[in-house]
CSV table of C-alpha atoms in Angstrom, one decimal:
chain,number,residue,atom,x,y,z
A,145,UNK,CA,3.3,-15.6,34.5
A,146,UNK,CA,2.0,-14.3,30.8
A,147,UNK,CA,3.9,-15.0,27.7
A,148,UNK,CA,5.5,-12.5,26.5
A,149,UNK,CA,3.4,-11.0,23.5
A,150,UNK,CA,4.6,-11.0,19.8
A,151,UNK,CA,5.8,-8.3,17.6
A,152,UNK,CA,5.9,-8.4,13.9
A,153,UNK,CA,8.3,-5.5,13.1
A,154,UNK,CA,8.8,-4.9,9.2
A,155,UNK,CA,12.6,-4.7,8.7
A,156,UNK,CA,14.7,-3.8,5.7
A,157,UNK,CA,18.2,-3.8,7.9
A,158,UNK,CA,18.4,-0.1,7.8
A,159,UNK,CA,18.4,2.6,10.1
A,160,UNK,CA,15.2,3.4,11.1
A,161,UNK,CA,13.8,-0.4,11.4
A,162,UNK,CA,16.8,-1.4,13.3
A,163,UNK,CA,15.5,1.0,15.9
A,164,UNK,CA,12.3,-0.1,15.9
A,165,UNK,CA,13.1,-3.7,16.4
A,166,UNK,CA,15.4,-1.7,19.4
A,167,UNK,CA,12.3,-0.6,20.8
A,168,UNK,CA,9.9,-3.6,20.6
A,169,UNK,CA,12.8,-5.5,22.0
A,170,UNK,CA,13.0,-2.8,24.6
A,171,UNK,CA,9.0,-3.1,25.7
A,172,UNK,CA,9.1,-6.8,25.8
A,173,UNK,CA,7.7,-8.4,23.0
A,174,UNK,CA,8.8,-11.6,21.2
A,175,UNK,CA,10.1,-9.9,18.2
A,176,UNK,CA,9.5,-11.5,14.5
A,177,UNK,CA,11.2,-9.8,11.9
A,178,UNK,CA,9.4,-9.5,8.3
A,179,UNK,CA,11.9,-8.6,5.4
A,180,UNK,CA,10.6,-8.2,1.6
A,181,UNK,CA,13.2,-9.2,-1.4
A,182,UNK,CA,11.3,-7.4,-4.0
A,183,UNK,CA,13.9,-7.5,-6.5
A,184,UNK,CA,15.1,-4.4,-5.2
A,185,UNK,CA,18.5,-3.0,-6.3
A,186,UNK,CA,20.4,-3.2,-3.4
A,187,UNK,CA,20.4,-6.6,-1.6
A,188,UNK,CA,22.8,-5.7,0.4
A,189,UNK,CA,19.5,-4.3,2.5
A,190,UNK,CA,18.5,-8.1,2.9
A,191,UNK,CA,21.7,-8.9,4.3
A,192,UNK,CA,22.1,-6.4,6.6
A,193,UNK,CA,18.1,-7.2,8.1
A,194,UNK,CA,19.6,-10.9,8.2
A,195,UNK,CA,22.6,-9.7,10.4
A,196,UNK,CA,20.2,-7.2,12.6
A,197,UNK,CA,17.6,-10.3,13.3
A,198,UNK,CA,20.6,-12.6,14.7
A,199,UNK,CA,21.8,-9.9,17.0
A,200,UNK,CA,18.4,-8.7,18.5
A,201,UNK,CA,17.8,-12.3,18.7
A,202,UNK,CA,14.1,-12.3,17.0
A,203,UNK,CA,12.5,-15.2,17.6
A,204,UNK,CA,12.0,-15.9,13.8
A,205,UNK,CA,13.1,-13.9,10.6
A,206,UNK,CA,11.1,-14.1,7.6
A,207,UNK,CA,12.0,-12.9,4.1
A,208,UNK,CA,9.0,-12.9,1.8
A,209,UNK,CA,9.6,-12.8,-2.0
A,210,UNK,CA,7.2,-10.5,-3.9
A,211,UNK,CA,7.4,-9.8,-7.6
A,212,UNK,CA,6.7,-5.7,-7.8
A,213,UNK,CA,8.1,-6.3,-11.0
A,214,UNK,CA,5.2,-5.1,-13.5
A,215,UNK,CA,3.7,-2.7,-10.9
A,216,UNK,CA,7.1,-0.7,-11.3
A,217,UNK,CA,7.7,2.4,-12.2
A,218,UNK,CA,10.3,3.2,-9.8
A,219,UNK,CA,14.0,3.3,-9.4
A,220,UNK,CA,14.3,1.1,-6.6
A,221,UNK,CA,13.1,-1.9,-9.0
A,222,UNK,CA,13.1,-0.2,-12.5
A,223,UNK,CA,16.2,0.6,-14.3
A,224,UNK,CA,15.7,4.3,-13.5
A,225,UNK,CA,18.9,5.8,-12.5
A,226,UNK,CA,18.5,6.8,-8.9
A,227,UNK,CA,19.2,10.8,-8.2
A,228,UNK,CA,21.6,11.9,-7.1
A,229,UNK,CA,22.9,15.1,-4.8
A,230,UNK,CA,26.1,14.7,-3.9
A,231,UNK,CA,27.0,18.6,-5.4
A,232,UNK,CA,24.0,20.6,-3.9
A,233,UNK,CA,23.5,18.5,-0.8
A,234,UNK,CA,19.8,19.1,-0.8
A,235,UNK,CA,16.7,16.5,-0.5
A,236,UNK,CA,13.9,16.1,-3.3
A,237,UNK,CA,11.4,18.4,-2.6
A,238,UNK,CA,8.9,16.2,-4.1
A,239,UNK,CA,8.0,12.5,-4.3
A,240,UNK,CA,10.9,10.9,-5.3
A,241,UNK,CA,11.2,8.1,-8.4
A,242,UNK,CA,12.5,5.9,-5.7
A,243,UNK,CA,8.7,5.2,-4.8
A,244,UNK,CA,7.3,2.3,-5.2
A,245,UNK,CA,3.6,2.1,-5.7
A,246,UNK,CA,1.7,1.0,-2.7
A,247,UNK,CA,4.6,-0.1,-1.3
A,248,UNK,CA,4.3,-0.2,2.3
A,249,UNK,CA,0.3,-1.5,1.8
A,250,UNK,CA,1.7,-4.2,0.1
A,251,UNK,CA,4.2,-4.9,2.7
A,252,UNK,CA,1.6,-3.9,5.8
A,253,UNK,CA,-0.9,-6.4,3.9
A,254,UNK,CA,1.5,-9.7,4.2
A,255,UNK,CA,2.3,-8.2,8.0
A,256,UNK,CA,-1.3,-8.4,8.8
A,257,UNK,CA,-1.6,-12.2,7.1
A,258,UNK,CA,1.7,-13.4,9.2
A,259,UNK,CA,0.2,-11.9,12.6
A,260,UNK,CA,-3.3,-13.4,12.3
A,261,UNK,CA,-1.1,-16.9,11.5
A,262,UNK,CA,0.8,-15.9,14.4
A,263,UNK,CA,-1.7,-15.0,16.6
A,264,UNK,CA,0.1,-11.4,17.3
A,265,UNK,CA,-1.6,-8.1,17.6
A,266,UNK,CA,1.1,-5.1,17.2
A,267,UNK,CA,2.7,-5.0,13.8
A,268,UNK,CA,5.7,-2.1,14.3
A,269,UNK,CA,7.4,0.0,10.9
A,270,UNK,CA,9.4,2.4,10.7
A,271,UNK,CA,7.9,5.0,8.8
A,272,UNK,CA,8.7,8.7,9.5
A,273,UNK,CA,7.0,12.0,8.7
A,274,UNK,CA,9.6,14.0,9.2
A,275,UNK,CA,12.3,13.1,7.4
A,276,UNK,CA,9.8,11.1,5.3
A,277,UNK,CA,11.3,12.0,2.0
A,278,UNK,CA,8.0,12.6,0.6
A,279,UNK,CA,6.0,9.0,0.0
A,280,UNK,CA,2.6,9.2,1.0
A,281,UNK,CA,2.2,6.2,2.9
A,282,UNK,CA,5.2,7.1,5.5
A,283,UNK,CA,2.0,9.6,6.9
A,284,UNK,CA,-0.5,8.8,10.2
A,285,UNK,CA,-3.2,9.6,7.9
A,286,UNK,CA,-2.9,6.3,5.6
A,287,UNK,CA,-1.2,4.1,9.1
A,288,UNK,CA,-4.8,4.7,10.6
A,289,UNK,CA,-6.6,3.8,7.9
A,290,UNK,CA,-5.2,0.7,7.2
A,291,UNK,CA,-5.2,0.2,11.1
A,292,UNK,CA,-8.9,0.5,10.8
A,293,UNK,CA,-9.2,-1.8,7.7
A,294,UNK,CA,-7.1,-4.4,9.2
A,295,UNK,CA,-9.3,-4.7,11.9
A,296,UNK,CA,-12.4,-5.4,9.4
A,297,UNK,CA,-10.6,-7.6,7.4
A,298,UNK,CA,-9.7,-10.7,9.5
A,299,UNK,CA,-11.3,-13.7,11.2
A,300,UNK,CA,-9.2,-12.9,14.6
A,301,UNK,CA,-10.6,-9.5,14.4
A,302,UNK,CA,-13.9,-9.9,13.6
A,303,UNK,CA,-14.5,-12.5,16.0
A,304,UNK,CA,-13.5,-10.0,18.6
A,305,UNK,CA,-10.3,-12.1,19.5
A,306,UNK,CA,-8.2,-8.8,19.7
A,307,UNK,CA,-7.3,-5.8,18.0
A,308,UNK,CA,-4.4,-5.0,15.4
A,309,UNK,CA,-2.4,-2.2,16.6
A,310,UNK,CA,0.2,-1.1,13.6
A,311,UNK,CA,2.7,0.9,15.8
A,312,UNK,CA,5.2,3.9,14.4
A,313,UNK,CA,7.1,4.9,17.3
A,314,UNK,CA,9.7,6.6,14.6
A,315,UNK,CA,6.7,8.7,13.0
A,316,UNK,CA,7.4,12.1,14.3
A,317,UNK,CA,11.2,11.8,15.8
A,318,UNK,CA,13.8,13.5,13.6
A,319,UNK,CA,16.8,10.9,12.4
A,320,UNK,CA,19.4,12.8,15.0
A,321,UNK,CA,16.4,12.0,17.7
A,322,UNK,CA,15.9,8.5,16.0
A,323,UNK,CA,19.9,7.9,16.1
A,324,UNK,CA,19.6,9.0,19.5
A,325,UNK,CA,17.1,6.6,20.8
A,326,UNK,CA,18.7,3.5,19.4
A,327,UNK,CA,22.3,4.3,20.9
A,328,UNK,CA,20.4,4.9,23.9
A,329,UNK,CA,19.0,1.3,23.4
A,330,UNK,CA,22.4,-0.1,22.3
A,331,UNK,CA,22.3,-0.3,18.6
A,332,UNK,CA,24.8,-0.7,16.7
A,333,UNK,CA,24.4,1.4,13.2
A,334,UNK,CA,27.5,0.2,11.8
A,335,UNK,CA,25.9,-3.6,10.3
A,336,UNK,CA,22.7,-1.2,9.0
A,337,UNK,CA,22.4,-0.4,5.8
A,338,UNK,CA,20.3,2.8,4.5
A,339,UNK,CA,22.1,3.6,0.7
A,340,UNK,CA,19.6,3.4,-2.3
A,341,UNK,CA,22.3,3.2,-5.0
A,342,UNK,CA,24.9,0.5,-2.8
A,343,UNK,CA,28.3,-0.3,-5.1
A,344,UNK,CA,28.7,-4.1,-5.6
A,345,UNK,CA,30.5,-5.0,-2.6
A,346,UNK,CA,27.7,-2.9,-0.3
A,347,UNK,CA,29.2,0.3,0.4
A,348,UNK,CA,26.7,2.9,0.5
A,349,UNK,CA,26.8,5.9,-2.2
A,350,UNK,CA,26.6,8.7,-0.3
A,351,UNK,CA,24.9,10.7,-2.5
A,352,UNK,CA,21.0,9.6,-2.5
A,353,UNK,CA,18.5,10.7,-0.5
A,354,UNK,CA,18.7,8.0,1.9
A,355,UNK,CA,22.2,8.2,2.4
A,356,UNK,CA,21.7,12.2,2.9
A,357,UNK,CA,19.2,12.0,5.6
A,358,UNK,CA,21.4,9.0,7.5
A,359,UNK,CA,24.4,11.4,7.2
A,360,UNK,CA,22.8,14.8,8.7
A,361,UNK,CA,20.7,12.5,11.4
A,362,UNK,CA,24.4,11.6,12.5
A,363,UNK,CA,25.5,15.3,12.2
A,364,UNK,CA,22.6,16.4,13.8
A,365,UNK,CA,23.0,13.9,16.3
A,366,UNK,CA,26.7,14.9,17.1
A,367,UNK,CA,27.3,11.3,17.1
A,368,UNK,CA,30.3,9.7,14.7
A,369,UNK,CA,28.9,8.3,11.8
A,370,UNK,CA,29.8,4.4,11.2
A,371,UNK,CA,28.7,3.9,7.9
A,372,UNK,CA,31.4,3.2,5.1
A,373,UNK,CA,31.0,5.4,2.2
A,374,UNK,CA,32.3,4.4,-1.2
A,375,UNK,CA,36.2,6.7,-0.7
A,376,UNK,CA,35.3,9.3,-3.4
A,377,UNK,CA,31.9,10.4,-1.1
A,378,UNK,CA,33.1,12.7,2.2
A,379,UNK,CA,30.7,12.3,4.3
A,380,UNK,CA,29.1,15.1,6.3
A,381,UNK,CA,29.8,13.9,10.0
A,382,UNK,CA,33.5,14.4,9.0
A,383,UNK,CA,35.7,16.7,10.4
B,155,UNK,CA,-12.9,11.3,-28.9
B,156,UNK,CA,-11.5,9.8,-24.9
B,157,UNK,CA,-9.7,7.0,-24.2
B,158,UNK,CA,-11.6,3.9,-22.6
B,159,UNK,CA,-11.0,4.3,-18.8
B,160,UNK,CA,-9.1,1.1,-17.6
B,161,UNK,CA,-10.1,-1.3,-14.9
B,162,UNK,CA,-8.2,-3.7,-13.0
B,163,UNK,CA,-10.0,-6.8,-12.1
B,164,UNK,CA,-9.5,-9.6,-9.4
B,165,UNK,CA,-9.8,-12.7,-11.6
B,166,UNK,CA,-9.6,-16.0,-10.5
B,167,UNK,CA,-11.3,-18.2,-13.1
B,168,UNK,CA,-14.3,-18.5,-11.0
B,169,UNK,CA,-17.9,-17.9,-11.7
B,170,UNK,CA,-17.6,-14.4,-9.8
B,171,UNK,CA,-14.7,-12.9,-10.6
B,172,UNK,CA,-15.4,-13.7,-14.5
B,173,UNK,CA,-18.9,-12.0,-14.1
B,174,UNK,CA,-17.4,-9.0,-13.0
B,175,UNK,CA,-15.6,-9.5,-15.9
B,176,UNK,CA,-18.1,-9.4,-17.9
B,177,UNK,CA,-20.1,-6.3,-16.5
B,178,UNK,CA,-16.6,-3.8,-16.8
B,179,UNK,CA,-16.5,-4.6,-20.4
B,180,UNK,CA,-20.2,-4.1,-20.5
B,181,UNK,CA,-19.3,-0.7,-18.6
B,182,UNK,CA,-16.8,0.2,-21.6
B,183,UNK,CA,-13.7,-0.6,-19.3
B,184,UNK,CA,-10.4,-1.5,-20.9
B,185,UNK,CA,-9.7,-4.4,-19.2
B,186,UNK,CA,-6.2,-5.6,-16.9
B,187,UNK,CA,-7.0,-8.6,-15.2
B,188,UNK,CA,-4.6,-9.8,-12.6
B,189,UNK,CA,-4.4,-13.5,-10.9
B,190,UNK,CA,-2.5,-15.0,-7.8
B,191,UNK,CA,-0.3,-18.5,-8.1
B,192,UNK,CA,-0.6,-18.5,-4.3
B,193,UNK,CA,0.7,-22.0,-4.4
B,194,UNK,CA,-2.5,-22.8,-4.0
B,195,UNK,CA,-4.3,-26.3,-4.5
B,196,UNK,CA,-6.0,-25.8,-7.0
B,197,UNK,CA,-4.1,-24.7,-10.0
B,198,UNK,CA,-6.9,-25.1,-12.2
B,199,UNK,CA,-8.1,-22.0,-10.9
B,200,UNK,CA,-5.4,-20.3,-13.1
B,201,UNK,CA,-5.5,-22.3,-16.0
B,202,UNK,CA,-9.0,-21.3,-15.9
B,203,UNK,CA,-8.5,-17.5,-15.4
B,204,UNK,CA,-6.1,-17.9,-18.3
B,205,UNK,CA,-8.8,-19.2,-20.9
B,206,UNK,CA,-11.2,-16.4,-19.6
B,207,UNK,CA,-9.0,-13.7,-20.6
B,208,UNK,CA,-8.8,-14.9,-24.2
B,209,UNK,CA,-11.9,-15.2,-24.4
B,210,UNK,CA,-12.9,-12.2,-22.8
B,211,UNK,CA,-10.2,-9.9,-24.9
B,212,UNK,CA,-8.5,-8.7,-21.9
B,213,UNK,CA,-6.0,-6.2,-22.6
B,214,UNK,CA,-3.5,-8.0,-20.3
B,215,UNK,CA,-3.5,-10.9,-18.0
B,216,UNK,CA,-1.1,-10.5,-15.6
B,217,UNK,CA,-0.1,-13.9,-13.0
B,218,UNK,CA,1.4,-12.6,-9.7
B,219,UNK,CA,3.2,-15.1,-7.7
B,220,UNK,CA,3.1,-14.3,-4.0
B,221,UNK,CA,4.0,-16.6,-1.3
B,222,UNK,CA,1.5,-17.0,1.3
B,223,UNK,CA,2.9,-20.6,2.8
B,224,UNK,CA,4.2,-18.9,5.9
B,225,UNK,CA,1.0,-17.1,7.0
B,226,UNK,CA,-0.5,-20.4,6.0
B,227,UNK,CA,-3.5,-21.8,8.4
B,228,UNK,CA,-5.4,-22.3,5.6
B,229,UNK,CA,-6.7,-25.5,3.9
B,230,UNK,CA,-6.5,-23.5,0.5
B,231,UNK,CA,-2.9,-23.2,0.8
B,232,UNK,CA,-2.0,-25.6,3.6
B,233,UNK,CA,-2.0,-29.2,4.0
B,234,UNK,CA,-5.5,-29.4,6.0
B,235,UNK,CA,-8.2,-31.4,4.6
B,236,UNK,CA,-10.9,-29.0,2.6
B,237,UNK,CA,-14.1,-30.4,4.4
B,238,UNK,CA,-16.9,-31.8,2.4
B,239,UNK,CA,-20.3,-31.3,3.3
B,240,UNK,CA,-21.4,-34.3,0.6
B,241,UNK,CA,-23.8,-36.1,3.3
B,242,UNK,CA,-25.6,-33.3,4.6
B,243,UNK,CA,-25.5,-30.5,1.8
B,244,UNK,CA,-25.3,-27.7,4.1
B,245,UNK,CA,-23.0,-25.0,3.7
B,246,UNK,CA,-20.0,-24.4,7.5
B,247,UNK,CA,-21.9,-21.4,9.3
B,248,UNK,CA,-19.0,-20.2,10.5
B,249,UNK,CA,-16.0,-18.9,8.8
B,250,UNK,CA,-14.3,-22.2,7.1
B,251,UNK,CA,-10.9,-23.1,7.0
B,252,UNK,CA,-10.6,-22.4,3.7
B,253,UNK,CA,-10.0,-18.9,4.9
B,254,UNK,CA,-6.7,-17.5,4.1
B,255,UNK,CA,-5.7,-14.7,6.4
B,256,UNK,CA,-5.6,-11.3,4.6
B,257,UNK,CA,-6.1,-12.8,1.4
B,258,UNK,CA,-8.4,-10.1,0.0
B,259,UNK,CA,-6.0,-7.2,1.6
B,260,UNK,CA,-3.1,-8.4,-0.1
B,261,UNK,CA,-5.5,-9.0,-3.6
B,262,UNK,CA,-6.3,-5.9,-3.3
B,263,UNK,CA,-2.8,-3.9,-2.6
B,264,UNK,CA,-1.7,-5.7,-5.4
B,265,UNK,CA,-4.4,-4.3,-8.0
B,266,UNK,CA,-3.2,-0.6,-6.2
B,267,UNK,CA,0.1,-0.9,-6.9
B,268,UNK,CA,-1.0,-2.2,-10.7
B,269,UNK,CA,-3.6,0.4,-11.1
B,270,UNK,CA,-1.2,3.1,-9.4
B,271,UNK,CA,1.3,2.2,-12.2
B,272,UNK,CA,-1.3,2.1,-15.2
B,273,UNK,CA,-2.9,5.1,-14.3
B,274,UNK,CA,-6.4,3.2,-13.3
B,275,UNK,CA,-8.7,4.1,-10.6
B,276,UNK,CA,-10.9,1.7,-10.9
B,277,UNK,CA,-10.4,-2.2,-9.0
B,278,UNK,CA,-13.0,-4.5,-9.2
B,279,UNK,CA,-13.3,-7.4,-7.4
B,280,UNK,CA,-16.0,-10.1,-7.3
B,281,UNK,CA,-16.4,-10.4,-3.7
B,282,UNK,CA,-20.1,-10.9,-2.1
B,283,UNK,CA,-21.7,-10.6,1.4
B,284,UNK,CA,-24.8,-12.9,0.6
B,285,UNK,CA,-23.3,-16.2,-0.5
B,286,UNK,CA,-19.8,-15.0,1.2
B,287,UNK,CA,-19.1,-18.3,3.1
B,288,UNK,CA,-18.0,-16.4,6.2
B,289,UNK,CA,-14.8,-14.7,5.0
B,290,UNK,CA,-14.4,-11.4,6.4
B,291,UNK,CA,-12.6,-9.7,4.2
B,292,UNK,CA,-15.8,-9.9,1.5
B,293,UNK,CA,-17.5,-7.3,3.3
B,294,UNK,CA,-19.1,-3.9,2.6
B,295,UNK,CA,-17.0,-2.2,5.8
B,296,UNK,CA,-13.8,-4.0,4.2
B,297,UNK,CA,-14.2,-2.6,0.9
B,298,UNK,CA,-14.7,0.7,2.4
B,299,UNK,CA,-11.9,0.9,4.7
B,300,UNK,CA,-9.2,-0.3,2.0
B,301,UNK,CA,-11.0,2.5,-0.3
B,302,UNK,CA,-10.4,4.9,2.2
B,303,UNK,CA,-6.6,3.6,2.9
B,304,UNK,CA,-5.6,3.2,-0.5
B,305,UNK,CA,-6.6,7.0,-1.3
B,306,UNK,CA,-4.2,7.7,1.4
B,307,UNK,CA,-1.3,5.7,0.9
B,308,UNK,CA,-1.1,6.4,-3.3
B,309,UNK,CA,1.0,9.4,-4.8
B,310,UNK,CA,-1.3,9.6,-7.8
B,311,UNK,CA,-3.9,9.9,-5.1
B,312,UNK,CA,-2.2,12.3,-2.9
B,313,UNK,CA,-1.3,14.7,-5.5
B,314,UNK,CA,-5.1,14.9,-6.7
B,315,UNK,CA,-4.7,13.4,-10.0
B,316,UNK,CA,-7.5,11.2,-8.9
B,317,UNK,CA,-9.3,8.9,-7.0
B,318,UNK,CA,-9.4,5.3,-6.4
B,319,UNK,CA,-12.8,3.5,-6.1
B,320,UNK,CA,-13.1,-0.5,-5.4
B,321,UNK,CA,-16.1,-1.7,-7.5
B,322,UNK,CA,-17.9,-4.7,-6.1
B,323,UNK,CA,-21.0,-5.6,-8.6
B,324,UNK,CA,-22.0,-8.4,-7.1
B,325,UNK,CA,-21.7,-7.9,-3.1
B,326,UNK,CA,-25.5,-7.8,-2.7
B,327,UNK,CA,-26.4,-10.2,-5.0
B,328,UNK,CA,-27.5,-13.7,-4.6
B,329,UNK,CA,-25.1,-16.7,-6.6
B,330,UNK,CA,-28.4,-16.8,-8.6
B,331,UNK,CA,-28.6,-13.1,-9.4
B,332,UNK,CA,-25.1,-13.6,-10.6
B,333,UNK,CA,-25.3,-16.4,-12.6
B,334,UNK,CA,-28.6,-14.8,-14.3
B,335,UNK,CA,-26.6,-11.2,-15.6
B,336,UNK,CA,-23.7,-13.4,-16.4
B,337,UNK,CA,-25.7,-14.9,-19.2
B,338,UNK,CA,-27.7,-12.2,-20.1
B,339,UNK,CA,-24.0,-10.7,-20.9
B,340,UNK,CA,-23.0,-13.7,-22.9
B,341,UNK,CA,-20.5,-15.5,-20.1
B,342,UNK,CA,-20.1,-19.1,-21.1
B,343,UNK,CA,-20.1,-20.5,-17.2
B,344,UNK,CA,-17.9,-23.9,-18.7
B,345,UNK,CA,-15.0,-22.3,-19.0
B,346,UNK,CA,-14.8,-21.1,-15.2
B,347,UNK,CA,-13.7,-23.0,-12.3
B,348,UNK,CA,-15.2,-22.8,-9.0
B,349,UNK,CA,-14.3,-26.0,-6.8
B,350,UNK,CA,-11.9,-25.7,-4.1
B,351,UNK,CA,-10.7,-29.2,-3.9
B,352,UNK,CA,-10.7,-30.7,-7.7
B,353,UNK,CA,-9.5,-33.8,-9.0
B,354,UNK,CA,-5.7,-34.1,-11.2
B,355,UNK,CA,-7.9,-33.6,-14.5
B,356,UNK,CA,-9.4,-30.3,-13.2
B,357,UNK,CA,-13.2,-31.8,-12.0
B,358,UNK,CA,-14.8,-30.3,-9.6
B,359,UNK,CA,-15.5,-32.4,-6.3
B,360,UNK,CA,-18.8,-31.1,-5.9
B,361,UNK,CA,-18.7,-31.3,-2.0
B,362,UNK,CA,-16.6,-28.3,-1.2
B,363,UNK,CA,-18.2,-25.2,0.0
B,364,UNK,CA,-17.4,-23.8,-3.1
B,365,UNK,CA,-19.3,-26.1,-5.4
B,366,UNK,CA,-22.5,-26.3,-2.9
B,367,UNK,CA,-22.9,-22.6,-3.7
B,368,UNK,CA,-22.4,-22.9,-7.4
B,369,UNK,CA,-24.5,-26.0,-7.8
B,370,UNK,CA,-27.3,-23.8,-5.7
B,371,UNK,CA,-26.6,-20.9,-7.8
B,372,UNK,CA,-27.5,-22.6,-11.1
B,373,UNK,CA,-30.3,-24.7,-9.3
B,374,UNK,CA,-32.3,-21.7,-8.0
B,375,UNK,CA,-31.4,-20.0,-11.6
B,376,UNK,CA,-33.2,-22.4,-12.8
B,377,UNK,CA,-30.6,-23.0,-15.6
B,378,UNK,CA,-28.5,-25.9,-16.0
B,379,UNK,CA,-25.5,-26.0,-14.3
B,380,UNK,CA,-22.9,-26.9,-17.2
B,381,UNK,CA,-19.7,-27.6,-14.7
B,382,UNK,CA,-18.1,-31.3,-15.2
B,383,UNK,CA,-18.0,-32.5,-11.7
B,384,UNK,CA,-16.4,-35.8,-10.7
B,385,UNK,CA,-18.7,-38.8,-11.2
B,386,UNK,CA,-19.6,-40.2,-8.0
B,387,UNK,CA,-20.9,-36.9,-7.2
B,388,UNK,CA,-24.7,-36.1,-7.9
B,389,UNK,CA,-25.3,-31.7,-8.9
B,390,UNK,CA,-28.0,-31.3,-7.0
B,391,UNK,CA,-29.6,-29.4,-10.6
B,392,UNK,CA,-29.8,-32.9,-11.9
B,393,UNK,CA,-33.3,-33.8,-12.4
């Protein structure tokens, strides 16, 4: 009998790497979860990856701390309020001030380093091109070129030990056919967390982007929403 | 009259990375030179990299702390004897255990968030393919593929307000070659810090891979090497 082979999957507790770590769970592979506390505003993302990793039983969890502090510039780490669209409804049409420079190379970077140390091949993220929300390196165009630089960059590599695979089985599903696939897999959405702007004790805002898309992926999904709005949000899966 | 283009540069105290130093200024580059407290051994590296800025009239120095002990496997980091080739002076032919996986990818993504946020587009790092020690990551197909990635993953990038280039000055020279335009641009080699495996007060071993190459550097420079190395070791430029 083989051993099972190992997963890194990148995983901020929210909806979209939940269902990730759903689907590396699903294929087999000794899962180990990757978390970044970056400082960001809402924590309550850390907590929520802690609570996901015990319940798809990863093998190991791993929050890395990483000071994006002077290459800010964004909302999610700056004191740049984060938008908001509770009246219109309606997405940013452009790159939103909740991106953080180089923010998934950074995280894909310290992927890379714990596989090689690991000895694992298939890094999995979430990233999404649909519902992307407009950063640049949620596209296939920059996943396969760092695929191609991780595979120049490391011993393992190089000596023709293997090759890094960075998997995006989320890249070109909507959220409702994202939503979908996880219930199908058994996840449960309610101990994920998605909101950008969370109030102190961790309820989500309802009104950021991220909070939009999670809302109409449920109404698009015709699936109840579990998340718990702050009481003066409605959300959209209501009645 | 235009503004001096800024340049982000890897900077670790060494000879290298303060010769690259040296030749952006040269270029006219305002300078932002960024170092890593990688818990690694040898802290004098920063110290080091600290005294070059002053006296190099950086525009800022910026220390990043990033933790790299759980995708450890390295001697730099880890608690694995640096070897010492004292006996035989030979350099490892294969890549060393110094090697830290990823090391240069996560460098790097670093210096693209930073650049991304000062409106640079132009990294430069002091990596080389001749003397390179075996480390993958300090090749020309490396430096090529995270040029290609990072011009994907960027929104200044993407929205074609520019485009990022990774300068490498010294990946086809010899540590000789090196040392020789160092000093015809005035760097005082004293002040830099080389050794991978140096004593409490900061002395270089003068066994380590690291110091072999530098000692060789100044040797077939035929200039004297003016690094303070621990005194039961011989530099091999002594007469």
């Amino acid at each position: 009998m083989t051993h099972p082979k190992k997963a890194i999957v990148l995983s901020s507790g929210g909806l979209d790497s939940t269902t990730v770590l759903a689907m590396a769970k699903n294929q087999g592979y000794l899962l180990y979860s990757l978390s970044f506390d970056y400082g960001q505003r809402h924590i309550a993302e850390l907590s929520a990856a802690k609570k996901v990793a015990a319940i798809m039983g990863v093998t190991r969890h791993l929050v890395t701390r990483i000071d994006l502090g002077p290459m800010g510039g964004s909302a999610l780490t700056d004191a740049i309020p984060v938008p908001k669209f509770r009246d219109s409804g309606q997405l940013s049409a452009t790159i939103p001030v909740t991106y953080v420079p180089a923010r998934n190379t950074i995280f894909l970077s310290y992927a890379l380093a714990w596989a090689e140390t690991l000895g694992a091949w298939d890094i999995f993220i979430g990233v999404n091109a649909v519902d992307y929300s407009g950063y640049p390196d949620c596209r296939p165009e920059f996943i396969n070129a760092f695929e191609t630089m991780a595979n120049l960059s490391t011993k393992a590599a190089v000596e023709g030990a293997g090759r890094f695979q960075i998997h995006t089985p989320l890249i070109h599903l909507s959220k409702a056919r994202i939503i979908q696939e996880g219930l199908a897999l058994g996840v449960d959405y309610s101990i994920t967390h998605s909101c950008y702007d969370p109030s102190p004790d961790g309820l989500a805002c309802g009104g950021c982007d991220s909070c939009l898309l999670r809302k109409k992926g449920f109404h698009d999904a015709k699936t109840p929403d579990p998340t718990l709005y702050q009481k003066n949000v409605r959300s959209s899966s209501e009645p």
